[in-house]
mmCIF file of C-alpha atoms in Angstrom:
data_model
loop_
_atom_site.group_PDB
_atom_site.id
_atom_site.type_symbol
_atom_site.label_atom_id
_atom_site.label_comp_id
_atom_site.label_asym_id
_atom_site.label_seq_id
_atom_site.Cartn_x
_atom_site.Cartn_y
_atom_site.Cartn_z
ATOM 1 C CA UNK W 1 65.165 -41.249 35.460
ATOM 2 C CA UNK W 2 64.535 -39.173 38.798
ATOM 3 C CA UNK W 3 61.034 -37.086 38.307
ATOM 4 C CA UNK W 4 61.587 -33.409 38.520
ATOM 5 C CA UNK W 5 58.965 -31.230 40.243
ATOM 6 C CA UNK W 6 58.058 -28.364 37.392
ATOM 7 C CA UNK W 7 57.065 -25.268 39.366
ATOM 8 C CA UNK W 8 54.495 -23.019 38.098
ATOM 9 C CA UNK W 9 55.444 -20.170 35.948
ATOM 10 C CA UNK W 10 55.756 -16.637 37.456
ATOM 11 C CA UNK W 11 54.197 -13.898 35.554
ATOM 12 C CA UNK W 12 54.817 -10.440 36.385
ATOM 13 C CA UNK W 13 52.876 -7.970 34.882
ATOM 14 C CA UNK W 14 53.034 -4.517 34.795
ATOM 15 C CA UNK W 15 50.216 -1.870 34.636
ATOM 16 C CA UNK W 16 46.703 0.105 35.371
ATOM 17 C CA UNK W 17 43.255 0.198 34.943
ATOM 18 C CA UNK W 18 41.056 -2.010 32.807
ATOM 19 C CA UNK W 19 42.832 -3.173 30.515
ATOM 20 C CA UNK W 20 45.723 -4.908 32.971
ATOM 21 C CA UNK W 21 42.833 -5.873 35.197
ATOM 22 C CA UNK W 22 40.945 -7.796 32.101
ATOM 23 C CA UNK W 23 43.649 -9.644 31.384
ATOM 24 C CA UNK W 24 45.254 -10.438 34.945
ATOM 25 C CA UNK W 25 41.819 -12.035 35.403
ATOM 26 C CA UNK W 26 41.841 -14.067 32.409
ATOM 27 C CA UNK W 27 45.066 -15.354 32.935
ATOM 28 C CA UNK W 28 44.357 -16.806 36.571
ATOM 29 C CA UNK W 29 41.081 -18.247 35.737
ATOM 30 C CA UNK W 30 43.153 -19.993 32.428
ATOM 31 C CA UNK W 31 45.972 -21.156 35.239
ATOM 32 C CA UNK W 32 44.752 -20.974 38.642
ATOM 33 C CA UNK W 33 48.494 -22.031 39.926
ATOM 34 C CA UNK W 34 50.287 -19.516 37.790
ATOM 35 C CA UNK W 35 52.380 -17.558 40.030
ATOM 36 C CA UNK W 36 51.222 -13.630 39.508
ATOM 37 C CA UNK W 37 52.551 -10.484 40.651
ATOM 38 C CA UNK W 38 51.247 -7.302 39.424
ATOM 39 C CA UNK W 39 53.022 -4.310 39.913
ATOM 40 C CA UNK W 40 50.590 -1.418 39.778
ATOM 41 C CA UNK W 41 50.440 2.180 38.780
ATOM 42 C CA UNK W 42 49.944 4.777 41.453
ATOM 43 C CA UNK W 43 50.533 7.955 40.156
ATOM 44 C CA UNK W 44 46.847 7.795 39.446
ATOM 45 C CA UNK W 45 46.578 8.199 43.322
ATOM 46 C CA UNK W 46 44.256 10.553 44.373
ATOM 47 C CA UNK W 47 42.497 12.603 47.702
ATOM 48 C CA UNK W 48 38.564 12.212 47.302
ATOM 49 C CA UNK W 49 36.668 13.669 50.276
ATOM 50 C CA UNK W 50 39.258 13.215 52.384
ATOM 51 C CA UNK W 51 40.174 9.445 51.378
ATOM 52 C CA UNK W 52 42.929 8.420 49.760
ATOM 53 C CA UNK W 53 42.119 6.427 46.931
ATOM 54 C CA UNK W 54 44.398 4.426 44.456
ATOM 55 C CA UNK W 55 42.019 3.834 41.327
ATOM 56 C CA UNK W 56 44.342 1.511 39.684
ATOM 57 C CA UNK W 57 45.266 -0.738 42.935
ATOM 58 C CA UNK W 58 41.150 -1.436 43.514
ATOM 59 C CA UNK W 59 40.545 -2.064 40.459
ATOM 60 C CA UNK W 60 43.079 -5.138 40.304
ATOM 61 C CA UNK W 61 42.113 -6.146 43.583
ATOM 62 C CA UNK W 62 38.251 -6.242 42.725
ATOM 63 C CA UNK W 63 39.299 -8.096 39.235
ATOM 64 C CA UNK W 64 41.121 -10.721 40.881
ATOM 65 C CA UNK W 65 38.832 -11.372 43.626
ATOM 66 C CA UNK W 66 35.922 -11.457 40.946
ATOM 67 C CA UNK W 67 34.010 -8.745 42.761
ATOM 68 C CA UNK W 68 34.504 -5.828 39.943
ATOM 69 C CA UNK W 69 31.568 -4.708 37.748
ATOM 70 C CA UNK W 70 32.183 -6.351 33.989
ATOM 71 C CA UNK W 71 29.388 -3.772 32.671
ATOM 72 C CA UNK W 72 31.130 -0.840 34.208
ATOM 73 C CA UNK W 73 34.292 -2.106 34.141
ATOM 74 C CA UNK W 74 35.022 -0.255 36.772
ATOM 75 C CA UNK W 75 34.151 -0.515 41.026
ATOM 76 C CA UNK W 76 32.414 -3.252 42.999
ATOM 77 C CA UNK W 77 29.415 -5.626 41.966
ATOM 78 C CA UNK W 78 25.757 -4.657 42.886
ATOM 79 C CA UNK W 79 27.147 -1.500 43.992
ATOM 80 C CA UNK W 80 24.792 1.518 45.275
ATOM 81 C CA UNK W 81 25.454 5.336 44.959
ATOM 82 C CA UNK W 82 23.772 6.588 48.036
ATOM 83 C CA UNK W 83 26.675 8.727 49.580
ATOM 84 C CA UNK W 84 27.352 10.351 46.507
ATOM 85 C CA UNK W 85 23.376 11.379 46.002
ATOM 86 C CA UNK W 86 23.994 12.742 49.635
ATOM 87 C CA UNK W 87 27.351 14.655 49.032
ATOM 88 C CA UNK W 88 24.904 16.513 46.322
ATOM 89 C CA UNK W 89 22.129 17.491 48.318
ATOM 90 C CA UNK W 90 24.821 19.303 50.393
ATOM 91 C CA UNK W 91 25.683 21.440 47.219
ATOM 92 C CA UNK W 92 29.357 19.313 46.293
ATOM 93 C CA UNK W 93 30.405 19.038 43.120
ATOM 94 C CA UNK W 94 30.667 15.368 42.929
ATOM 95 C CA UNK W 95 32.663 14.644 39.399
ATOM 96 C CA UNK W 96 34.587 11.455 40.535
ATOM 97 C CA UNK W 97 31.955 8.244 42.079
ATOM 98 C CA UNK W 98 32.819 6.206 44.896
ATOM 99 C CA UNK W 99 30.061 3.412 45.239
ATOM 100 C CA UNK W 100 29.087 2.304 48.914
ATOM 101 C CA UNK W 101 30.376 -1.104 49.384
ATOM 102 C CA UNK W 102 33.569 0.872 47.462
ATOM 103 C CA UNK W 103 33.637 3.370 49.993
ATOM 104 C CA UNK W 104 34.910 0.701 52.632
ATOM 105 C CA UNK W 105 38.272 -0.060 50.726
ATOM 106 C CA UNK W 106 39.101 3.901 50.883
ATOM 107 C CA UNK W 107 37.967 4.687 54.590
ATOM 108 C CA UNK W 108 40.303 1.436 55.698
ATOM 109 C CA UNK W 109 42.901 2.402 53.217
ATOM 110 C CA UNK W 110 43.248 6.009 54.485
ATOM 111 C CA UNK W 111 42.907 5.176 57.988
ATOM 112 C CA UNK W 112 45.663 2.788 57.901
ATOM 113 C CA UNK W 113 47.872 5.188 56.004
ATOM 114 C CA UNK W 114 47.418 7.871 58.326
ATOM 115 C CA UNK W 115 48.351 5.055 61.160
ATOM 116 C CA UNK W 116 52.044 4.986 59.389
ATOM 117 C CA UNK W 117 51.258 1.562 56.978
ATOM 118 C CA UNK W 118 53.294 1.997 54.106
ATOM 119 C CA UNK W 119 50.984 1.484 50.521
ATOM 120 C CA UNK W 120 52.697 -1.629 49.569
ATOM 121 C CA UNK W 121 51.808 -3.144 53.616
ATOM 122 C CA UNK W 122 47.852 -1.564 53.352
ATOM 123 C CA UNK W 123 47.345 -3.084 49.568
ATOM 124 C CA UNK W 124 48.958 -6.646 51.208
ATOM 125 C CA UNK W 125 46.159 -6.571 54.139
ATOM 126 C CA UNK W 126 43.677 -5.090 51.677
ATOM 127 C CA UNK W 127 44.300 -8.111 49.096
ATOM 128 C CA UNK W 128 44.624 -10.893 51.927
ATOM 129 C CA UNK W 129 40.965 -9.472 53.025
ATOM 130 C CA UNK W 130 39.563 -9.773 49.624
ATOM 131 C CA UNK W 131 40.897 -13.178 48.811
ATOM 132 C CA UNK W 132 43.616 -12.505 46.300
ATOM 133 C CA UNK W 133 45.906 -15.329 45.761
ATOM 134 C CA UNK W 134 48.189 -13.351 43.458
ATOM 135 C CA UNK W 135 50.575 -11.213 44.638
ATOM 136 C CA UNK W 136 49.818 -7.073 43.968
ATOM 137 C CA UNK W 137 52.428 -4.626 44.231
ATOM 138 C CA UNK W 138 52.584 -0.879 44.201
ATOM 139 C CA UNK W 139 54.975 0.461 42.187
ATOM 140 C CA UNK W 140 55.945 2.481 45.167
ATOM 141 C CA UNK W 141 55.200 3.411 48.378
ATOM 142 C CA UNK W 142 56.556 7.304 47.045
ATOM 143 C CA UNK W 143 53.820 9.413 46.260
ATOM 144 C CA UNK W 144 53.957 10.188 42.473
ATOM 145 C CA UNK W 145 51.074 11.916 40.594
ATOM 146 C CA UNK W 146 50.721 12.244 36.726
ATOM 147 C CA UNK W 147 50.205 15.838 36.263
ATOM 148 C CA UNK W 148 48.762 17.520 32.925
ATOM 149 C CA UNK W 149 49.284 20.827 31.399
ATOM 150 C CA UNK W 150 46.048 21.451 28.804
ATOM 151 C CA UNK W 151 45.449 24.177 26.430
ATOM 152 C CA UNK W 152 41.995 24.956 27.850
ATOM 153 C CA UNK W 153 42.177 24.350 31.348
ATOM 154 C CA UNK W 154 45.851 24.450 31.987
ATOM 155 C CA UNK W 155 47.053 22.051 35.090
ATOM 156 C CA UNK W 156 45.151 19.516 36.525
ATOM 157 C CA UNK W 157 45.898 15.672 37.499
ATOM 158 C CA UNK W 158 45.165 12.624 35.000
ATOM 159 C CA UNK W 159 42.111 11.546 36.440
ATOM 160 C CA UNK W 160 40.596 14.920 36.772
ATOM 161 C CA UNK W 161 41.419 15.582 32.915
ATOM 162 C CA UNK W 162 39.615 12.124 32.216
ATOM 163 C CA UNK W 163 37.536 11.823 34.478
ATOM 164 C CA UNK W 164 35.852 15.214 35.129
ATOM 165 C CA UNK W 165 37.290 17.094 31.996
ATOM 166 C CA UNK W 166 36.199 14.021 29.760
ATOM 167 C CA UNK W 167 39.518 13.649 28.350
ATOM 168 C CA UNK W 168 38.519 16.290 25.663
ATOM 169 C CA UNK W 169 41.279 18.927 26.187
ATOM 170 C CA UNK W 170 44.147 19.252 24.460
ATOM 171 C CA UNK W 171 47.292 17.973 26.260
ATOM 172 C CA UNK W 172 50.290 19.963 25.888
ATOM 173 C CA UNK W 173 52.586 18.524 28.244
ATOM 174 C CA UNK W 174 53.097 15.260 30.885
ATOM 175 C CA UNK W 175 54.606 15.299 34.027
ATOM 176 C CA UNK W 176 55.142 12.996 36.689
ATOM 177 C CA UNK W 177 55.415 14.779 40.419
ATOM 178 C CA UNK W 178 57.650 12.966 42.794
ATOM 179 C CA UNK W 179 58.944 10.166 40.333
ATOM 180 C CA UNK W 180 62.531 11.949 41.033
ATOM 181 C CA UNK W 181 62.023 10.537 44.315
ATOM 182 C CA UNK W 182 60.577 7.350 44.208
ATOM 183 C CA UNK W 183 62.053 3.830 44.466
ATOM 184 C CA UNK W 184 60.474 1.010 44.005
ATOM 185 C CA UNK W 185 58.174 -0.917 46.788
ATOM 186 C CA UNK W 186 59.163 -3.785 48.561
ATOM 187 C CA UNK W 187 58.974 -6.801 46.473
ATOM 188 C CA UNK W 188 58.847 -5.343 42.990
ATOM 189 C CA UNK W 189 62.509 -5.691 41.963
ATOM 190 C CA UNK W 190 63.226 -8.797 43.239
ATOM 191 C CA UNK W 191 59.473 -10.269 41.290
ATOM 192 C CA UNK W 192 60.728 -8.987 38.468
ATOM 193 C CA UNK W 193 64.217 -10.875 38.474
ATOM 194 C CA UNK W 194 62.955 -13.820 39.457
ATOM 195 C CA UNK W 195 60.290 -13.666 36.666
ATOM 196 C CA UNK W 196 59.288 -16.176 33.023
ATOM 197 C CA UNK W 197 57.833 -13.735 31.792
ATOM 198 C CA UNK W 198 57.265 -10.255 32.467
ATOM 199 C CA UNK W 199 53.804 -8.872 30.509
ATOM 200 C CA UNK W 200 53.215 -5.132 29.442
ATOM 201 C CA UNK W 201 49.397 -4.534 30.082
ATOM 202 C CA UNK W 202 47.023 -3.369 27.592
ATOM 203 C CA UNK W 203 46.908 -0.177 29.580
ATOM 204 C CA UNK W 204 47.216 3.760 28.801
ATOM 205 C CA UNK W 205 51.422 4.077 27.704
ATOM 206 C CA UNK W 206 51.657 7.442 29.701
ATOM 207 C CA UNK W 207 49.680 7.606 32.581
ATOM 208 C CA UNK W 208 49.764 4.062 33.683
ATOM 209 C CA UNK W 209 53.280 2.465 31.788
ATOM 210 C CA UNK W 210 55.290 4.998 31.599
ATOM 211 C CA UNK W 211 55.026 6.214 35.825
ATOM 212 C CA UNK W 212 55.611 2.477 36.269
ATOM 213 C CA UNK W 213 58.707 1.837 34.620
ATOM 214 C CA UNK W 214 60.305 5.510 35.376
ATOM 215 C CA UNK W 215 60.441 4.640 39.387
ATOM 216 C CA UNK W 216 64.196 4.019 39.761
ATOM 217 C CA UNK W 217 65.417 1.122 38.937
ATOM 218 C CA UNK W 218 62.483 -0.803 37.350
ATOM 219 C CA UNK W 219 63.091 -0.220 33.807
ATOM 220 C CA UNK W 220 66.425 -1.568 34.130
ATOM 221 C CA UNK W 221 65.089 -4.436 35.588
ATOM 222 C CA UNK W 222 63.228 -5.608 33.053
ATOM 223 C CA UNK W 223 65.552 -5.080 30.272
ATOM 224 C CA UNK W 224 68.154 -7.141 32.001
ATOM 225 C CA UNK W 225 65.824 -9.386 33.685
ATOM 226 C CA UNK W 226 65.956 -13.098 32.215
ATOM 227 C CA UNK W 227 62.766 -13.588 31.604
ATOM 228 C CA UNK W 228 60.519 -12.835 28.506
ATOM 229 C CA UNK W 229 58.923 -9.796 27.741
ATOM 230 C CA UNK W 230 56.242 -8.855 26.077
ATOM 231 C CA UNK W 231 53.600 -6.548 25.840
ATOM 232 C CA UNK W 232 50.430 -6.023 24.510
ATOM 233 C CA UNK W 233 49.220 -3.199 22.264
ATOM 234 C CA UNK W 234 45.957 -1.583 24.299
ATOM 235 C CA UNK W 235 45.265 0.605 20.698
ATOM 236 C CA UNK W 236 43.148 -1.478 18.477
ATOM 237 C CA UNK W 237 41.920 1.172 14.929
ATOM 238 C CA UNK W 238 40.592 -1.622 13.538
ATOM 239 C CA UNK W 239 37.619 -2.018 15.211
ATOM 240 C CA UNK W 240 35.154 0.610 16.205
ATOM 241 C CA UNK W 241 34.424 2.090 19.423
ATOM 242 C CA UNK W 242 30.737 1.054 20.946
ATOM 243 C CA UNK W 243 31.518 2.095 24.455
ATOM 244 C CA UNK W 244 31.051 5.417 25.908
ATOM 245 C CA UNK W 245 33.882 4.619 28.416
ATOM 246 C CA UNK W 246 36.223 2.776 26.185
ATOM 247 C CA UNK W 247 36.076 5.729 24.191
ATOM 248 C CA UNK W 248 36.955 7.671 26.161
ATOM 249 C CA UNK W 249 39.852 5.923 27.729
ATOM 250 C CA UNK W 250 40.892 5.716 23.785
ATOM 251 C CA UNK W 251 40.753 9.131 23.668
ATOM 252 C CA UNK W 252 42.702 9.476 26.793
ATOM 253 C CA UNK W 253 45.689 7.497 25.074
ATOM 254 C CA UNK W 254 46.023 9.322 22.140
ATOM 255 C CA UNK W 255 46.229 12.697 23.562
ATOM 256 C CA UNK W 256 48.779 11.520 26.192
ATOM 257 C CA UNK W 257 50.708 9.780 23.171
ATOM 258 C CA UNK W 258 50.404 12.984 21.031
ATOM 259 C CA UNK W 259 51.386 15.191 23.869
ATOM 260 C CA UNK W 260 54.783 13.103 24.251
ATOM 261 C CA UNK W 261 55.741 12.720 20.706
ATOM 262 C CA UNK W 262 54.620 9.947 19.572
ATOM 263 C CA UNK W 263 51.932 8.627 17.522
ATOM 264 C CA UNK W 264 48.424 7.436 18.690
ATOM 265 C CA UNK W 265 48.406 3.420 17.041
ATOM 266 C CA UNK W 266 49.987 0.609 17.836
ATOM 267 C CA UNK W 267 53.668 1.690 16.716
ATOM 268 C CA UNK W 268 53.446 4.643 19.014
ATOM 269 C CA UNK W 269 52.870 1.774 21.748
ATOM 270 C CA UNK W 270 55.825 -0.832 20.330
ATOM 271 C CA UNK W 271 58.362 2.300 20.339
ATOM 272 C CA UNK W 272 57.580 3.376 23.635
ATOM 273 C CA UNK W 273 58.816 -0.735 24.589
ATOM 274 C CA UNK W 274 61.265 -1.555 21.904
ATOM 275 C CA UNK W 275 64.162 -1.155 24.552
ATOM 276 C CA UNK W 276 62.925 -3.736 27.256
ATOM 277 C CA UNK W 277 60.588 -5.770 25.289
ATOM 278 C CA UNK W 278 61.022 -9.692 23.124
ATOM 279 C CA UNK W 279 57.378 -9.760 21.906
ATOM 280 C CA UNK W 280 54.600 -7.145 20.384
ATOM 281 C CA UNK W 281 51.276 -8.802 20.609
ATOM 282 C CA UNK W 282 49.043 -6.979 18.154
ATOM 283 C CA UNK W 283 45.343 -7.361 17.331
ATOM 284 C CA UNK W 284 44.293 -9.062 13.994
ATOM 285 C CA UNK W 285 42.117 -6.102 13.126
ATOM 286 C CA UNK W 286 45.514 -4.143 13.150
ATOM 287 C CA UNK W 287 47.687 -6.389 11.337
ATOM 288 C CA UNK W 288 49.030 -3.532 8.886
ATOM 289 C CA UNK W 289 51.058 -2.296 11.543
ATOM 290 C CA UNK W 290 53.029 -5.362 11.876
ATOM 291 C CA UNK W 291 56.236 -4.573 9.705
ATOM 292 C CA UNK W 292 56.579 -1.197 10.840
ATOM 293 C CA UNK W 293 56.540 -3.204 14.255
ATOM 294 C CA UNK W 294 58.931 -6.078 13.506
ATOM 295 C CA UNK W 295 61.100 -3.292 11.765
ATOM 296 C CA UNK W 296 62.156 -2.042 15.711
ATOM 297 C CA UNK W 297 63.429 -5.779 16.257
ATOM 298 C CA UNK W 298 60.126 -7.109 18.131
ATOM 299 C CA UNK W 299 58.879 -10.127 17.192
ATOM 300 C CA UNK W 300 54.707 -9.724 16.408
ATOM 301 C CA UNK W 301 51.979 -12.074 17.170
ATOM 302 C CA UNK W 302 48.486 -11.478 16.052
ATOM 303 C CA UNK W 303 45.837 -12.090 18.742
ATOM 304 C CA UNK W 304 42.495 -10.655 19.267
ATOM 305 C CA UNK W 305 42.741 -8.302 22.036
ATOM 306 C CA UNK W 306 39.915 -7.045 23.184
ATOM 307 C CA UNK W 307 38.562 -9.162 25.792
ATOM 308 C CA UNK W 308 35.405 -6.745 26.764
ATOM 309 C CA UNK W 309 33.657 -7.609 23.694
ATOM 310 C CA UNK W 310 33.328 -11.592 24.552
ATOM 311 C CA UNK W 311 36.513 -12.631 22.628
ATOM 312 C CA UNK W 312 37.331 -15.711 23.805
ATOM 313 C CA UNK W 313 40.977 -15.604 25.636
ATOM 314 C CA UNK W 314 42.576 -18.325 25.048
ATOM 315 C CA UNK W 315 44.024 -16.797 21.693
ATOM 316 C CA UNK W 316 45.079 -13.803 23.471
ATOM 317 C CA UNK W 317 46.693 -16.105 26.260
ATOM 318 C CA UNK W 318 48.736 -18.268 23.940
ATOM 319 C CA UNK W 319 49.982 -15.431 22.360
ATOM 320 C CA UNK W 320 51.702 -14.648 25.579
ATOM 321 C CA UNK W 321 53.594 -18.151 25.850
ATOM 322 C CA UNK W 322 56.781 -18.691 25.375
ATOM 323 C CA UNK W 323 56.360 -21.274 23.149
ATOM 324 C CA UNK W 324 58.230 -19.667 20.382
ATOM 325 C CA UNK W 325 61.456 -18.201 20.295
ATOM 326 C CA UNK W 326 62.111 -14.109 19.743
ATOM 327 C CA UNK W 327 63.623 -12.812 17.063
ATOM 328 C CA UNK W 328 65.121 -9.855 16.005
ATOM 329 C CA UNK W 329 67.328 -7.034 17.736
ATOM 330 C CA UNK W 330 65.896 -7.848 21.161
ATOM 331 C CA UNK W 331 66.198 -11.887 20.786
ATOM 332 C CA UNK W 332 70.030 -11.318 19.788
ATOM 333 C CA UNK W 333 70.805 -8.943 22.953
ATOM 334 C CA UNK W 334 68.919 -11.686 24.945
ATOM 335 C CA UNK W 335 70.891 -14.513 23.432
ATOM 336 C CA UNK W 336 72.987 -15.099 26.162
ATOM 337 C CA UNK W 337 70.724 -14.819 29.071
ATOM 338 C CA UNK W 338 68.488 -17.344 27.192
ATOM 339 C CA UNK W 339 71.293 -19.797 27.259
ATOM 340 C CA UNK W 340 71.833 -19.440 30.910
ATOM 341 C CA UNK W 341 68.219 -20.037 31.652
ATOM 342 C CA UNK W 342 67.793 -23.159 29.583
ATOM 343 C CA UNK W 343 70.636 -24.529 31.917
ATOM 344 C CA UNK W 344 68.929 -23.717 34.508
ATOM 345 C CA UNK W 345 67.443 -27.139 35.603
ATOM 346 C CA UNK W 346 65.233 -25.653 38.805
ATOM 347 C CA UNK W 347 63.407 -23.309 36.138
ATOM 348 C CA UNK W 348 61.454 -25.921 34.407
ATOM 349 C CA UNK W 349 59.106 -25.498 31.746
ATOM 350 C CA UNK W 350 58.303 -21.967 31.249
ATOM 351 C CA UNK W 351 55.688 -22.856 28.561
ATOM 352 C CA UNK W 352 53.949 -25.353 29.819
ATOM 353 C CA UNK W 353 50.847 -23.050 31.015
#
């Protein structure tokens, strides 16, 4: 019998922040060969001091070329804060930190932007620079921002409500300027049709999901995209909060959830999915949510999540196989599309990784 060549698996995920970047980390270290594309929120995208700066892009980009702070979780290695000490002395009101090894990625960034590069061509050099093997996408080269009203300090972007207002006011309403306009960047459509398995990050629903899968096109994608979906819940109740930052990133979510009607736990999350997605992966500490869960026609698998506090991933990574088969209202829509892939002889083994 003739050998057959079994490619690697591609793996597109979709997402922002810490969360995504945890996990796109883990999953490259587990399979060095798997072949990742991250498309990336940028309607966190944001003018500091005259830079442009794309919080969620560097913050992949340092994960995945193992230069990111794991104590911080945020930002370079062995960074230093001397610019922003200086910005003080000259009386500005310095609420959002750019580190100065950091500051490098923003200066080059802007420059080449104002030059004409598109996002999607600048992040490509930027990532080729740092080493990246995997692939990282914006979600567009459109500028979209995530705009807030708040009862206490009406409008103001997403990262200036976490960021500099702490994430403690009230959110009333979310809005998303420009994501009329925008289509997708180069590359992110077609990654996603040619993808195993597309993965949901562990990131903030709203501000970082949500932008993400509103740019035209790209939710549509996924749901009729052959490959498997599933995403992970970034809400664990179950265990407490020791982090200042994690807190407030948790604190982040629920308002944002609240604010668009729906509630701040892991059902909120599965709802907000239960179109496009095969799989819910859920953490063990919040297995009482897993019939209300399976009730919306996702199939659950209990993992520990939380990959900050030294849980091994492995169990986290295997819940994202495809080893087992969906079930419910999204595994019977799928049905067909299944079939056709299992013919496919070129595909090979999707869960061999």
């Amino acid at each position: 019998m003739p050998h057959r060549e079994v490619r690697p698996a591609r793996v597109v995920g979709l997402g922002g922040g810490i969360g995504a970047s945890r996990l796109w980390r883990a999953l490259v270290e587990a399979e060095p060969s798997l072949a990742l594309t991250v498309v990336v929120n940028t309607a966190d995208d944001l003018w500091a001091y005259g830079l442009r700066v794309s919080p969620d892009i560097d913050t992949t980009l340092y994960s995945l070329s193992d230069r990111h702070d794991l104590q911080r979780g945020w930002g370079v290695r062995d960074e230093s804060w001397r610019t922003m000490h200086a910005l003080r002395g000259l009386g500005e009101e310095v609420w959002f930190n750019l580190g100065d090894v950091d500051l490098a990625t923003h200066l080059l960034r802007t420059d080449l932007l104002r030059g004409g590069s598109a996002l999607s061509e600048v992040t490509r050099r930027l990532a080729t620079a740092m080493g990246v093997q995997s692939t990282v996408l914006p979600m567009s080269d459109h500028v979209v921002t995530t705009r807030l009203t708040t009862a206490e300090h009406g409008h103001v972007s997403y990262v200036e409500f976490l960021v500099r207002l702490a994430a403690v006011p009230q959110v009333v309403t979310v809005h998303y300027e420009g994501l009329e306009h925008a289509v997708p960047a180069p590359g992110v459509l077609e990654a996603i049709a040619r993808a195993d398995l597309v993965v949901l990050a562990p990131s903030n629903p709203v501000a970082s999901l949500d932008p993400i899968l509103g740019v035209h096109g790209v939710r549509a994608a996924v749901r009729d995209s052959l490959a498997h979906v599933v995403g992970v819940s970034p809400i664990v109740l179950g265990v407490p909060i020791a982090d200042a930052g994690e807190a407030r990133r948790a604190a982040s979510r629920a308002a944002l959830l609240r604010a668009v009607g729906g509630s701040a736990d892991p059902l909120g999350v599965a709802s907000r999915y239960a179109d496009i997605c095969h799989r819910f992966v859920l953490d063990t500490a919040d297995a009482s949510f897993a019939p209300a869960i399976r009730a919306l026609g996702l199939e659950v698998v209990l993992a520990r999540t939380l990959l900050h506090t030294g849980v091994a991933p492995e169990e986290l990574l295997a819940a994202l196989s495809l080893r087992r088969a969906p079930t419910g209202r999204a595994a019977r829509a799928r049905a067909g599309s299944a079939s056709l892939r299992r013919a496919d002889p070129r595909l090979g083994s999707r869960g061999s990784w």
